[in-house]
Coordinates of C-alpha atoms and ligand atoms in Angstrom, one line a residue:
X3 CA 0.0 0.0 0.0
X4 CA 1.6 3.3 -1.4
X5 CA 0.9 6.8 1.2
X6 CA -0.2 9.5 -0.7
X7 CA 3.0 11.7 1.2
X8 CA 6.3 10.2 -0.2
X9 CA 9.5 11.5 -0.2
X10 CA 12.1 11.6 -3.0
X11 CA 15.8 12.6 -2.3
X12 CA 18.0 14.3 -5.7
X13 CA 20.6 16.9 -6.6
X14 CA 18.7 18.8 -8.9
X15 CA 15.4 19.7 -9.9
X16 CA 14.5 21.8 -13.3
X17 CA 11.0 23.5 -12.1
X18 CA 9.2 24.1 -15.5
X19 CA 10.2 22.8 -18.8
X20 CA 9.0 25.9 -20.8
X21 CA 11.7 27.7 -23.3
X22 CA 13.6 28.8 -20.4
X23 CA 14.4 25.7 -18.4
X24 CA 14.8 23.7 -21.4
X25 CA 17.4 26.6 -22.2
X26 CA 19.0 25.0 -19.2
X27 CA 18.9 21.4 -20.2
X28 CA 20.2 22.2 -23.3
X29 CA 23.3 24.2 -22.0
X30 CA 23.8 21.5 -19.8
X31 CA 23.8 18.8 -22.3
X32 CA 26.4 21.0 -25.0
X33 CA 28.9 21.6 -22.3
X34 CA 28.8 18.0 -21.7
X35 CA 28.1 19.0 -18.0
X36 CA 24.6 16.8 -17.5
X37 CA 25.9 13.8 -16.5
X38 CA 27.7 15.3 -13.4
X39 CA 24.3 17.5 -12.9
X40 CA 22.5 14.0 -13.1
X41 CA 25.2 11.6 -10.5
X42 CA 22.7 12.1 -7.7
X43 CA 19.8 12.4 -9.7
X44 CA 18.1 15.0 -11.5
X45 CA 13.9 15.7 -12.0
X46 CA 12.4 18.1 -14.7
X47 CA 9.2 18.7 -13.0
X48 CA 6.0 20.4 -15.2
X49 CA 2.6 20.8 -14.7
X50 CA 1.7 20.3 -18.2
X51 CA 1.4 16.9 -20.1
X52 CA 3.3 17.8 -22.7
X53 CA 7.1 19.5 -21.1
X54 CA 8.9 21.3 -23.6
X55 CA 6.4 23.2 -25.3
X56 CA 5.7 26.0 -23.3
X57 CA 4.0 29.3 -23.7
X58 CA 5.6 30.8 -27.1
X59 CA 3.9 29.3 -29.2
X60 CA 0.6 30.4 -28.3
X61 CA 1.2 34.1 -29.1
X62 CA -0.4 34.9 -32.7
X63 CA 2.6 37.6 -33.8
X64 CA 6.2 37.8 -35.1
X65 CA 9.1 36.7 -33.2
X66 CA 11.0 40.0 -32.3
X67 CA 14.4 38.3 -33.7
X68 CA 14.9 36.3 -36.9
X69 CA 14.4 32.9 -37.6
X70 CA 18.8 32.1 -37.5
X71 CA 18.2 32.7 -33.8
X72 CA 16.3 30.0 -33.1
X73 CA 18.3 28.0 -35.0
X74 CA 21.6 29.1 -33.0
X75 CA 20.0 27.3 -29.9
X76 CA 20.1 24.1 -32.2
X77 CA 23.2 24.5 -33.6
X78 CA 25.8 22.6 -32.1
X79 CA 28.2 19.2 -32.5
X80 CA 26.9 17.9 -29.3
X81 CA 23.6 18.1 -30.1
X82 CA 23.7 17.0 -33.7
X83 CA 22.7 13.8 -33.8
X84 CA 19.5 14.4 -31.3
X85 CA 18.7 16.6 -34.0
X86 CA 19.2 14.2 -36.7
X87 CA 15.0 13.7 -37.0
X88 CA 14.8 17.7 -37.8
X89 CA 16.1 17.4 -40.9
X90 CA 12.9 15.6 -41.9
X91 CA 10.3 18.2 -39.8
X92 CA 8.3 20.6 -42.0
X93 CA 8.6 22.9 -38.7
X94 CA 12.5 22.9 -39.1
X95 CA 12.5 24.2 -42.6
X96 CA 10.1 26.5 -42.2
X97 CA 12.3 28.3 -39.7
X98 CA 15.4 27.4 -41.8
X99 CA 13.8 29.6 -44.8
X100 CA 12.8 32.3 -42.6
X101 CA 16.6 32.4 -41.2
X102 CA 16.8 36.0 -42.2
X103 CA 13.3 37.0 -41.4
X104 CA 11.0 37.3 -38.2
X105 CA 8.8 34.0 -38.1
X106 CA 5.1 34.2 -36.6
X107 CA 6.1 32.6 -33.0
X108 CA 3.1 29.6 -33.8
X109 CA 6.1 28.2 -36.3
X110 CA 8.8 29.3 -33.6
X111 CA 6.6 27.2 -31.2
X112 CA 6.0 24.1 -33.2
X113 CA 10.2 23.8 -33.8
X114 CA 11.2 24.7 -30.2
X115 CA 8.5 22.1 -28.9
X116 CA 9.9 19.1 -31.5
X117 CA 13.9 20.1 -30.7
X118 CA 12.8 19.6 -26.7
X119 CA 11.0 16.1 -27.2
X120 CA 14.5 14.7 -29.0
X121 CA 16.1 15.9 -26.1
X122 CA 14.1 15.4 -23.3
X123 CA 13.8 11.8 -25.0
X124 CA 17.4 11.7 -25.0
X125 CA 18.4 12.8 -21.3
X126 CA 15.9 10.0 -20.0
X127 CA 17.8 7.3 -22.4
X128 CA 21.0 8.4 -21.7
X129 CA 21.6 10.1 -18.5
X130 CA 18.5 8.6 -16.8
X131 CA 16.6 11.6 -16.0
X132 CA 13.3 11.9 -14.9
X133 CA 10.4 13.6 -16.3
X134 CA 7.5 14.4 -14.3
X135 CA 4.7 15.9 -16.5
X136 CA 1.3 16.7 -15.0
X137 CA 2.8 17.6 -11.8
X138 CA 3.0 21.1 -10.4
X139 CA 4.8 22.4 -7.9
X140 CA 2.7 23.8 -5.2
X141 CA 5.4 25.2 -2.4
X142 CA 9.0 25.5 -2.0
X143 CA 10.7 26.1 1.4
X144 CA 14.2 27.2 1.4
X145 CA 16.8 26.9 4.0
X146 CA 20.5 27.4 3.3
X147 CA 21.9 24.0 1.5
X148 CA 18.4 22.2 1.0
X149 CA 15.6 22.8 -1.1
X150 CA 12.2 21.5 -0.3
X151 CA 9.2 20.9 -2.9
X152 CA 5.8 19.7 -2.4
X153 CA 4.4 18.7 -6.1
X154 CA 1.2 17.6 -6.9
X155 CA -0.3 14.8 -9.3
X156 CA -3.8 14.0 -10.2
X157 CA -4.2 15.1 -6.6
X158 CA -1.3 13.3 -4.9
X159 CA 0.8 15.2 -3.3
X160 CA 4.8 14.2 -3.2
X161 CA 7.8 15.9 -1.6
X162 CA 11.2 16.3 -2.9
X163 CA 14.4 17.5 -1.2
X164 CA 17.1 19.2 -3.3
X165 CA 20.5 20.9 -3.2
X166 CA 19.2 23.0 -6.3
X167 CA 16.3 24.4 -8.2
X168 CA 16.0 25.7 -11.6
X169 CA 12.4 27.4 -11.2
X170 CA 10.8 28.8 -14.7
X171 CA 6.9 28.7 -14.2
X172 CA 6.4 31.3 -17.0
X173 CA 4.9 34.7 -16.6
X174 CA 1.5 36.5 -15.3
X175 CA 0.0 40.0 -15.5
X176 CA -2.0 41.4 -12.1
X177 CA -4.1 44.1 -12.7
X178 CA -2.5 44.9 -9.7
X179 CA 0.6 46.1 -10.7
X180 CA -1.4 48.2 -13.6
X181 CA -3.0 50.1 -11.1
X182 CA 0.0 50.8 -9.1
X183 CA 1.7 52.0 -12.2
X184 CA -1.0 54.3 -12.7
X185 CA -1.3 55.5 -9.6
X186 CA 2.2 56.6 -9.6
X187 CA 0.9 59.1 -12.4
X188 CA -1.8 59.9 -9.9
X189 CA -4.4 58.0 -12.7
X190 CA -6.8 55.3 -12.1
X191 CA -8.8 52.5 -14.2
X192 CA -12.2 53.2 -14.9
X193 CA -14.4 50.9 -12.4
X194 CA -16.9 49.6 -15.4
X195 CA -13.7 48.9 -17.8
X196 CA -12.7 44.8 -19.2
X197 CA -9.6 44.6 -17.9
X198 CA -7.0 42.2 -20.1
X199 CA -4.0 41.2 -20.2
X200 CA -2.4 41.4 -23.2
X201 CA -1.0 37.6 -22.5
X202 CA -4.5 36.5 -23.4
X203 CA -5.2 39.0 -26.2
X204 CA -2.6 38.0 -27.9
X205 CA -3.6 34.4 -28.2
X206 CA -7.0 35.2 -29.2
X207 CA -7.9 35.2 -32.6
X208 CA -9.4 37.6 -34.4
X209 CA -13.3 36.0 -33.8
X210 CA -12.5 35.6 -30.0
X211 CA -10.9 39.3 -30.1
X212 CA -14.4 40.4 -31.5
X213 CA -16.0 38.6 -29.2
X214 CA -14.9 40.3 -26.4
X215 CA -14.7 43.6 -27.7
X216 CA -17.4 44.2 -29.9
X217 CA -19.6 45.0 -27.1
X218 CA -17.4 47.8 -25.8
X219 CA -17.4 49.8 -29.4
X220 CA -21.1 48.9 -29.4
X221 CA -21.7 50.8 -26.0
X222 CA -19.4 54.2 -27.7
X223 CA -17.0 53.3 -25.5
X224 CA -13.3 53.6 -25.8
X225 CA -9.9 50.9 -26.1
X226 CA -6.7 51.8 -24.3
X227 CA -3.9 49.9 -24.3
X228 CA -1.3 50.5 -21.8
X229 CA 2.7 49.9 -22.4
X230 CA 5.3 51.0 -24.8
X231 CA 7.3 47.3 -25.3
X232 CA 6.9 44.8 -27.8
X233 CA 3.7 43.2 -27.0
X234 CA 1.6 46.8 -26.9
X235 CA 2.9 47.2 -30.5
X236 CA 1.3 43.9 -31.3
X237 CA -1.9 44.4 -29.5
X238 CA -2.7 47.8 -31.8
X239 CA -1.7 45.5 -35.0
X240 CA -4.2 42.6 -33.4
X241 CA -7.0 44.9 -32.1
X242 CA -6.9 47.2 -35.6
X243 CA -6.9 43.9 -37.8
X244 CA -9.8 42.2 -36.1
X245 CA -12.2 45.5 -35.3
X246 CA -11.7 47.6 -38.1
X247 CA -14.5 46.0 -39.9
X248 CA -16.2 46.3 -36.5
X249 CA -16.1 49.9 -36.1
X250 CA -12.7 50.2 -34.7
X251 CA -12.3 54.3 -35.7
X252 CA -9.4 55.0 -32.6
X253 CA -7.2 53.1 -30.3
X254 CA -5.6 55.0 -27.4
X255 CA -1.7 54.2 -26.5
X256 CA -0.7 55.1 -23.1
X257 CA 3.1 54.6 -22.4
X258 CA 5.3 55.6 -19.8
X259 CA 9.0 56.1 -21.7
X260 CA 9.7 57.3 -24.8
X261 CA 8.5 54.7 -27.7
X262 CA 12.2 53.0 -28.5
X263 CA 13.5 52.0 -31.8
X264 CA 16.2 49.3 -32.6
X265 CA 18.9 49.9 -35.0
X266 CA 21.7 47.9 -36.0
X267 CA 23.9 51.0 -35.8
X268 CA 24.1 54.5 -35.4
X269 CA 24.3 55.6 -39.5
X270 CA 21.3 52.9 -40.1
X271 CA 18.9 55.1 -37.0
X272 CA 20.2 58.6 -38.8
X273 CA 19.2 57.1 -42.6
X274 CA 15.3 56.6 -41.2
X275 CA 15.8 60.1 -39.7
X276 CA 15.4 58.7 -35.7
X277 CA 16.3 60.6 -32.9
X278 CA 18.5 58.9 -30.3
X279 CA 20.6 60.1 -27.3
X280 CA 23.7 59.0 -28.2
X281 CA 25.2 58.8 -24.3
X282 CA 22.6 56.7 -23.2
X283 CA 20.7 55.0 -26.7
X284 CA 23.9 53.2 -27.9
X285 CA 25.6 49.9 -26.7
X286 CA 28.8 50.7 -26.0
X287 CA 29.9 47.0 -26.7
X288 CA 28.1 46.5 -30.4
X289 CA 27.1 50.1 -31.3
X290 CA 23.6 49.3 -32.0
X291 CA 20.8 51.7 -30.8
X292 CA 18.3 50.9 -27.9
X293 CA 20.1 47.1 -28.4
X294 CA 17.9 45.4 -25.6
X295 CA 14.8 48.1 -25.4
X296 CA 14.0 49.3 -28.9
X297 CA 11.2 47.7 -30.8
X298 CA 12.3 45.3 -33.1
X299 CA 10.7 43.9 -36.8
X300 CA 7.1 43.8 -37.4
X301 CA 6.9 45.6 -34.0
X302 CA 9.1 48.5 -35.0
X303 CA 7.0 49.0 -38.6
X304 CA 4.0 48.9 -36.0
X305 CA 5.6 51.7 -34.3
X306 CA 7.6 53.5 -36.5
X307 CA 3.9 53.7 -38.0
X308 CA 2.0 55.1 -35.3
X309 CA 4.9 57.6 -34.3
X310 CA 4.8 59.1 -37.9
X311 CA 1.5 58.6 -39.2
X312 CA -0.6 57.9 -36.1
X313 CA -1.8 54.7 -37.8
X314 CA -1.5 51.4 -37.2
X315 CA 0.5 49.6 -39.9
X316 CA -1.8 49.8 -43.7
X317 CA -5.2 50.5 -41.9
X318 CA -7.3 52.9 -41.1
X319 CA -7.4 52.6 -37.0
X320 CA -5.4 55.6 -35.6
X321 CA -3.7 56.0 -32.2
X322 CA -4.0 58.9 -30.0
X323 CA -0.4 58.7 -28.0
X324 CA 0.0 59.3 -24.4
X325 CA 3.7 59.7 -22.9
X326 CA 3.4 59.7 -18.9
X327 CA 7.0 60.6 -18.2
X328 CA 8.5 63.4 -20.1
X329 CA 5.5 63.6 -23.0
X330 CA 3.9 66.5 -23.8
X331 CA 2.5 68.9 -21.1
X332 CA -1.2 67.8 -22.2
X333 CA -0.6 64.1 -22.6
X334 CA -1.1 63.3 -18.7
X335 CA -4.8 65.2 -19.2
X336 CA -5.2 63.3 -22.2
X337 CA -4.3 59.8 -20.5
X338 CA -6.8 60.8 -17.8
X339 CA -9.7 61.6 -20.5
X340 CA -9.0 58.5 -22.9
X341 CA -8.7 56.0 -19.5
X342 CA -12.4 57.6 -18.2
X343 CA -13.5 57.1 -21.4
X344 CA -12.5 53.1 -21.8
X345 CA -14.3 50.3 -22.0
X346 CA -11.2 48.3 -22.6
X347 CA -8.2 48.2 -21.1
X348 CA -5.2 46.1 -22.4
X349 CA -2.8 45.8 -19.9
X350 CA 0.9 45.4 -21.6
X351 CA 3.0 46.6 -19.0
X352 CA 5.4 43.5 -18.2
X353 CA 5.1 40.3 -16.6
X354 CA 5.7 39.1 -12.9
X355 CA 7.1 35.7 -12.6
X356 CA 4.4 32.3 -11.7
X357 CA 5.6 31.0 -8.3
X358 CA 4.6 28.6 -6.1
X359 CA 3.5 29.6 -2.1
X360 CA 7.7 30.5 -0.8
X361 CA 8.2 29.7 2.8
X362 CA 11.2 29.9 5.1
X363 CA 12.0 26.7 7.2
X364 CA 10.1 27.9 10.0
X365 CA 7.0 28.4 8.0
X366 CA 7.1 31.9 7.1
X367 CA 6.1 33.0 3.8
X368 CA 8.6 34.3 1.5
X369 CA 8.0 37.7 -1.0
X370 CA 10.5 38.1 -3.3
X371 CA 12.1 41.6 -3.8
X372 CA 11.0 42.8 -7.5
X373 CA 13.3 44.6 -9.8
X374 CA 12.4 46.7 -13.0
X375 CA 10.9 44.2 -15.4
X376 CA 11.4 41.2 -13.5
X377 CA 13.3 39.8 -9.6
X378 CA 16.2 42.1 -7.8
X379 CA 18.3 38.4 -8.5
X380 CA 22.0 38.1 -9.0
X381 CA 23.5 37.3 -12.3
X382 CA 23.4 33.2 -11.5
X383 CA 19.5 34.0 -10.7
X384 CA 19.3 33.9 -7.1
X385 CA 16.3 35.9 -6.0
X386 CA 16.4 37.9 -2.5
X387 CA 13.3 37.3 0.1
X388 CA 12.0 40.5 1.8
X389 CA 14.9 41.3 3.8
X390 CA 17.6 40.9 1.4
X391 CA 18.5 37.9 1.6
X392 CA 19.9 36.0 -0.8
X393 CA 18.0 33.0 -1.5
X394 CA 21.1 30.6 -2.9
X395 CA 19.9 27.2 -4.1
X396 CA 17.0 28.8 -6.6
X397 CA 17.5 30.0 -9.7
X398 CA 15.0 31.8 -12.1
X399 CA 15.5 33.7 -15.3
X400 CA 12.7 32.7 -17.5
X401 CA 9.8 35.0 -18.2
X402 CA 8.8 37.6 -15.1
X403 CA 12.1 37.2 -13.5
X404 CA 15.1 37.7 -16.2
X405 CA 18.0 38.9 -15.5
X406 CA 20.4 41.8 -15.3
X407 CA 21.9 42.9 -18.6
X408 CA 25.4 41.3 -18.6
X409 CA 27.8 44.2 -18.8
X410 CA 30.4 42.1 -21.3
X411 CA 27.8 41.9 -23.7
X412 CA 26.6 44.9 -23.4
X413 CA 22.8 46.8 -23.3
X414 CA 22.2 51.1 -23.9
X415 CA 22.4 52.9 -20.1
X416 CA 18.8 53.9 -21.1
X417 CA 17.3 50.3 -20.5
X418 CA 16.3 49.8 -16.9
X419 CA 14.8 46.6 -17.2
X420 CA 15.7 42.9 -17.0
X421 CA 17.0 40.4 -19.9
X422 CA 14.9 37.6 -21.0
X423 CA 14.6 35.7 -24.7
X424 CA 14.9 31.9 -26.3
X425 CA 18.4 33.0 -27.3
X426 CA 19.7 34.1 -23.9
X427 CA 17.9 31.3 -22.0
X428 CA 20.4 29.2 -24.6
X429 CA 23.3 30.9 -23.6
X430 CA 24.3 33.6 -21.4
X431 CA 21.4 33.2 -18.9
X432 CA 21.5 29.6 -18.5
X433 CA 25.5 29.6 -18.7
X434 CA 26.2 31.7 -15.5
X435 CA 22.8 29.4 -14.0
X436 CA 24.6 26.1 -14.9
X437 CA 27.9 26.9 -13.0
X438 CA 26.4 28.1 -9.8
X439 CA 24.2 25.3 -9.8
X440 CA 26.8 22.7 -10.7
X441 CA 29.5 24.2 -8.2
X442 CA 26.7 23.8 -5.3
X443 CA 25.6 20.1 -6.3
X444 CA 29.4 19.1 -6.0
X445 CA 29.8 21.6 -2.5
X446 CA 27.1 20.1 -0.9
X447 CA 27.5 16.3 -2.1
X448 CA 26.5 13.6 0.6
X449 CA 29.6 11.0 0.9
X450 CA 28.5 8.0 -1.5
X451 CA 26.9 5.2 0.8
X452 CA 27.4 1.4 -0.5
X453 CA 25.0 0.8 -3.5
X454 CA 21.5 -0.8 -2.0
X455 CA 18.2 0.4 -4.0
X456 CA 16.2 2.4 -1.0
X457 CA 12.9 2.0 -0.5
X458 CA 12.4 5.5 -2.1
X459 CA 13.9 4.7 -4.7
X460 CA 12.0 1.7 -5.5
X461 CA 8.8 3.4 -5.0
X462 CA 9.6 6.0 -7.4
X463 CA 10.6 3.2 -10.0
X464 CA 7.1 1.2 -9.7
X465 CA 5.4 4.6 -9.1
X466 CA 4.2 5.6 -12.8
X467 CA 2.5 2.3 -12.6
X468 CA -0.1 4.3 -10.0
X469 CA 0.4 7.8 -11.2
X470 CA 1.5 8.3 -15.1
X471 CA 2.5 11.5 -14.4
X472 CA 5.4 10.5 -12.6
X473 CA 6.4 8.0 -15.2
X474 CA 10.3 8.3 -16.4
X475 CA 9.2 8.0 -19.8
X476 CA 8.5 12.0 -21.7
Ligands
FAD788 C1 4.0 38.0 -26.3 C2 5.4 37.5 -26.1 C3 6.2 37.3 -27.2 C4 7.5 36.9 -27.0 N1 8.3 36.8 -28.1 C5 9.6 36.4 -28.0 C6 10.4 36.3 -29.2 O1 10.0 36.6 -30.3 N2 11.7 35.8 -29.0 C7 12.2 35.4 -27.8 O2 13.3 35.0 -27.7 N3 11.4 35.5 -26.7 C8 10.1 36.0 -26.7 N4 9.4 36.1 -25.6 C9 9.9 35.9 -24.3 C10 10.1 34.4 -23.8 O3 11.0 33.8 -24.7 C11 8.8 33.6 -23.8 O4 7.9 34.3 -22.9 C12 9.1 32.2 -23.2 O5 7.9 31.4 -23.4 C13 9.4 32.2 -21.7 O6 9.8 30.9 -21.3 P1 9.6 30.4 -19.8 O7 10.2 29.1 -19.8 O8 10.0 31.5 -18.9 O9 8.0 30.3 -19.7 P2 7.0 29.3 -20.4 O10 7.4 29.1 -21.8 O11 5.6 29.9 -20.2 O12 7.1 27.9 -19.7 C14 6.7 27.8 -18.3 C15 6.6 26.3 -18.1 O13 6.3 26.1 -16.7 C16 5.3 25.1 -16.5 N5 4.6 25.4 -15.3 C17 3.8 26.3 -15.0 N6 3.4 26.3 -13.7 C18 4.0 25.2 -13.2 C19 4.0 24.6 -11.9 N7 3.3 25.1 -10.8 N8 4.7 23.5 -11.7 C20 5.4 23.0 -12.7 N9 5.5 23.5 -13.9 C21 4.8 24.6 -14.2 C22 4.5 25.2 -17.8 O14 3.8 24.0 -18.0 C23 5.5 25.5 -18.8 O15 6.1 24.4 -19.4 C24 8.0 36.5 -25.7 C25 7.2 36.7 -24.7 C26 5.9 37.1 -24.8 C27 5.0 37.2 -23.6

């Protein structure tokens, strides 16, 4: 008779298998680090049945790099003959022929999501990982040199102790923080007004986008969006493509910066005639112009658009532009009109990382201190609690959290916020990840004991015959 409470002992555990943590995994495997990470065991924990696929997919835009990017990740001699299948997926050359152009992320999604089956497939085979899909992780308490997780299956609940966790849940928008970013400009949402996220929008199509907003042109009443980054850009293009047939006349834009334009370099920003600050615009490492801030492809057209022509892209919707910080003297007023006015209200302001309940030993919840754009973590991804301390043994960098721009690669002094894409999760991100976490699973290595299967370790073998999710099989 199995308990519903059991207890598994490992090194490691990767805590969401979306782009980011398979970023990890995939470091791991082309520095030929994984099978140390994997000597006293290593668990890739999701709540989704299908690890690896994660949210990018979803979103129903351009990628904001070119398709060669995504192809980087894939691109190496370790990995090349996991990869040998690819040369046979429609999803792989669809990519390869968009090397030099932004792909819509769906196609982005469906490549990613084949390349991390081959090698989650090949890290169970080879280097015996685990996988447990359907399971979420529902708490984590921290004390200094143990991790604790309680994860939860069909409704079984199961607790794992490790020295390290690599914890990438994705992203999530609170209305919350909206109105807090408001109020700092001493404005408000309007009580009556459909609040969304532009996480959702942008997975709608352009029926379900109706559906929703229909109603709210119907009533005379007005759509703000609110943000200046890549995904505000997108929502005009999204909104103005499914309601102008609706009735969409006006969209209101409400941003807090300056709207930011990327340019390879400084002659290429002067040629389409754009202003930029040349102290605090320009990457002193590449040269390029708002390198990690500025709007990239089908986003910048977007924008480039709506700052010259007040339109949005080739149709007829216009945008009236609100700057909150450093705008125009009347743009605060007009932000305060168009927000009273709105039916809608598409938040676009950032994400905050998904996190399980974060409690010290003794019980006591944990808040983690936010930075701009994502956590107030060191450059390995350790996170602080509310009193500044530093939370070693966790690592995020995925969506919400990022990281830090890395000043050997370089970012403009302009950009305040924190680092996160496919690319980086790849590379830099996961890199500086990988050796804190594999210098802490050597430190605080037991002694070996002499080889006898535990009863845990049994359990956890027979185990998928009970609960599938916990299966070692992807
Ligand atoms: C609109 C939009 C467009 C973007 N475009 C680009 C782009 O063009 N290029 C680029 O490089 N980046 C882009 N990004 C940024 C980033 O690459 C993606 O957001 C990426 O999906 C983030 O990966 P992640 O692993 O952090 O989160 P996700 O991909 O969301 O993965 C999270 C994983 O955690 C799992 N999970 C969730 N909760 C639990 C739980 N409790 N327990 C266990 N598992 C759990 C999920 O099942 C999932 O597998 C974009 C982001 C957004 C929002």
């Amino acid at each position: 008779m199995f308990e519903d409470h059991l207890d598994t002992e490992c090194a490691c555990v990767v805590g969401g298998a979306g782009l980011a943590g398979m970023g990890f995994l995939f470091n791991a495997l082309k520095t030929g680090v994984l099978p140390q990470l994997c000597r006293d065991g290593l668990i890739v924990v999701d709540a989704s049945d299908r690890p690896g696929v994660g949210s990018l997919g979803q979103y129903r835009i351009t990628a904001n790099s070119v398709g060669d990017v995504f192809i980087d990740c894939l691109r190496d001699p370790r990995l090349a003959s996991i990869f040998e299948p690819l040369e046979y997926s429609p999803a792989y050359w669809r990519i390869r022929r968009q090397a030099d152009s932004a792909p819509p992320l769906a196609e982005v999604g469906e490549l990613m999501a084949e390349a991390h089956r081959l090698v989650l497939e090949h890290i169970v085979k080879h280097f015996g990982v685990r996988i447990w899909h359907s399971t979420a992780i529902t708490a984590v308490t921290w004390q200094p040199g143990e991790v604790h997780l309680l994860v939860e299956t069909a409704g079984f609940e199961r607790r794992i102790r490790c020295r390290a966790l690599v914890l990438n849940l994705g992203g999530r928008q609170t209305p919350q923080h909206l109105c807090a970013g408001l109020a700092a400009h001493g404005l408000s949402l309007p009580a009556a007004a459909d609040v969304l996220g532009s996480d959702v929008l942008l997975r709608m199509n352009a029926v379900q986008i109706r559906e929703r907003l229909v109603p709210v042109l119907a009533a005379g009443r007005r759509i703000s969006v609110i943000g200046g980054s890549h995904s505000a850009f997108s929502v005009l293009e999204n909104l103005a493509d499914a309601l102008e047939f609706a009735g969409l006349q006006e969209l209101t834009l409400i941003h807090r910066n300056p709207v930011r334009l990327f340019y390879e370099c400084a002659e290429q920003a002067h040629a389409q005639g754009y202003d930029f600050d040349a102290q605090r615009d320009v990457c002193p490492v590449s040269g390029r112009i708002n390198r990690s801030g500025g709007l990239r492809y089908r986003a910048q057209q977007i924008g480039r658009e709506v700052l010259h022509n007040g339109r949005v892209g080739k149709t007829g919707v216009t945008v009236r532009r609100a700057q909150l910080q450093g705008g125009a003297p009347a743009d605060l007023e007009l932000a305060a009109q168009a927000l009273g006015e709105s039916g809608a209200v598409i938040q676009c302001t950032g994400y905050q990382p998904v996190l399980p309940q974060l409690y010290h030993a003794d019980d006591t919840s944990i808040q983690l201190r936010q930075a701009n754009g994502g956590l107030d973590a060191n450059a390995q991804g350790c996170p602080q609690d509310q009193d500044g301390r530093r939370l070693d043994g966790i690592y995020l960098f995925g969506i919400g959290a990022g990281l830090a721009p890395d000043p050997q690669l370089g970012s403009e002094q302009a950009f305040e916020g924190r680092i996160y894409g496919v690319w980086q999760f790849h590379h830099t991100a996961s890199s500086a990840v990988l050796e804190a976490v594999l210098a802490r699973v050597q430190r605080l290595a037991r002694k070996p004991e002499p080889a006898r299967p535990s009863l845990v370790q049994t359990l956890d073998e027979r185990m998928h015959l009970l609960l599938p999710g916990l299966s070692g099989k992807v």
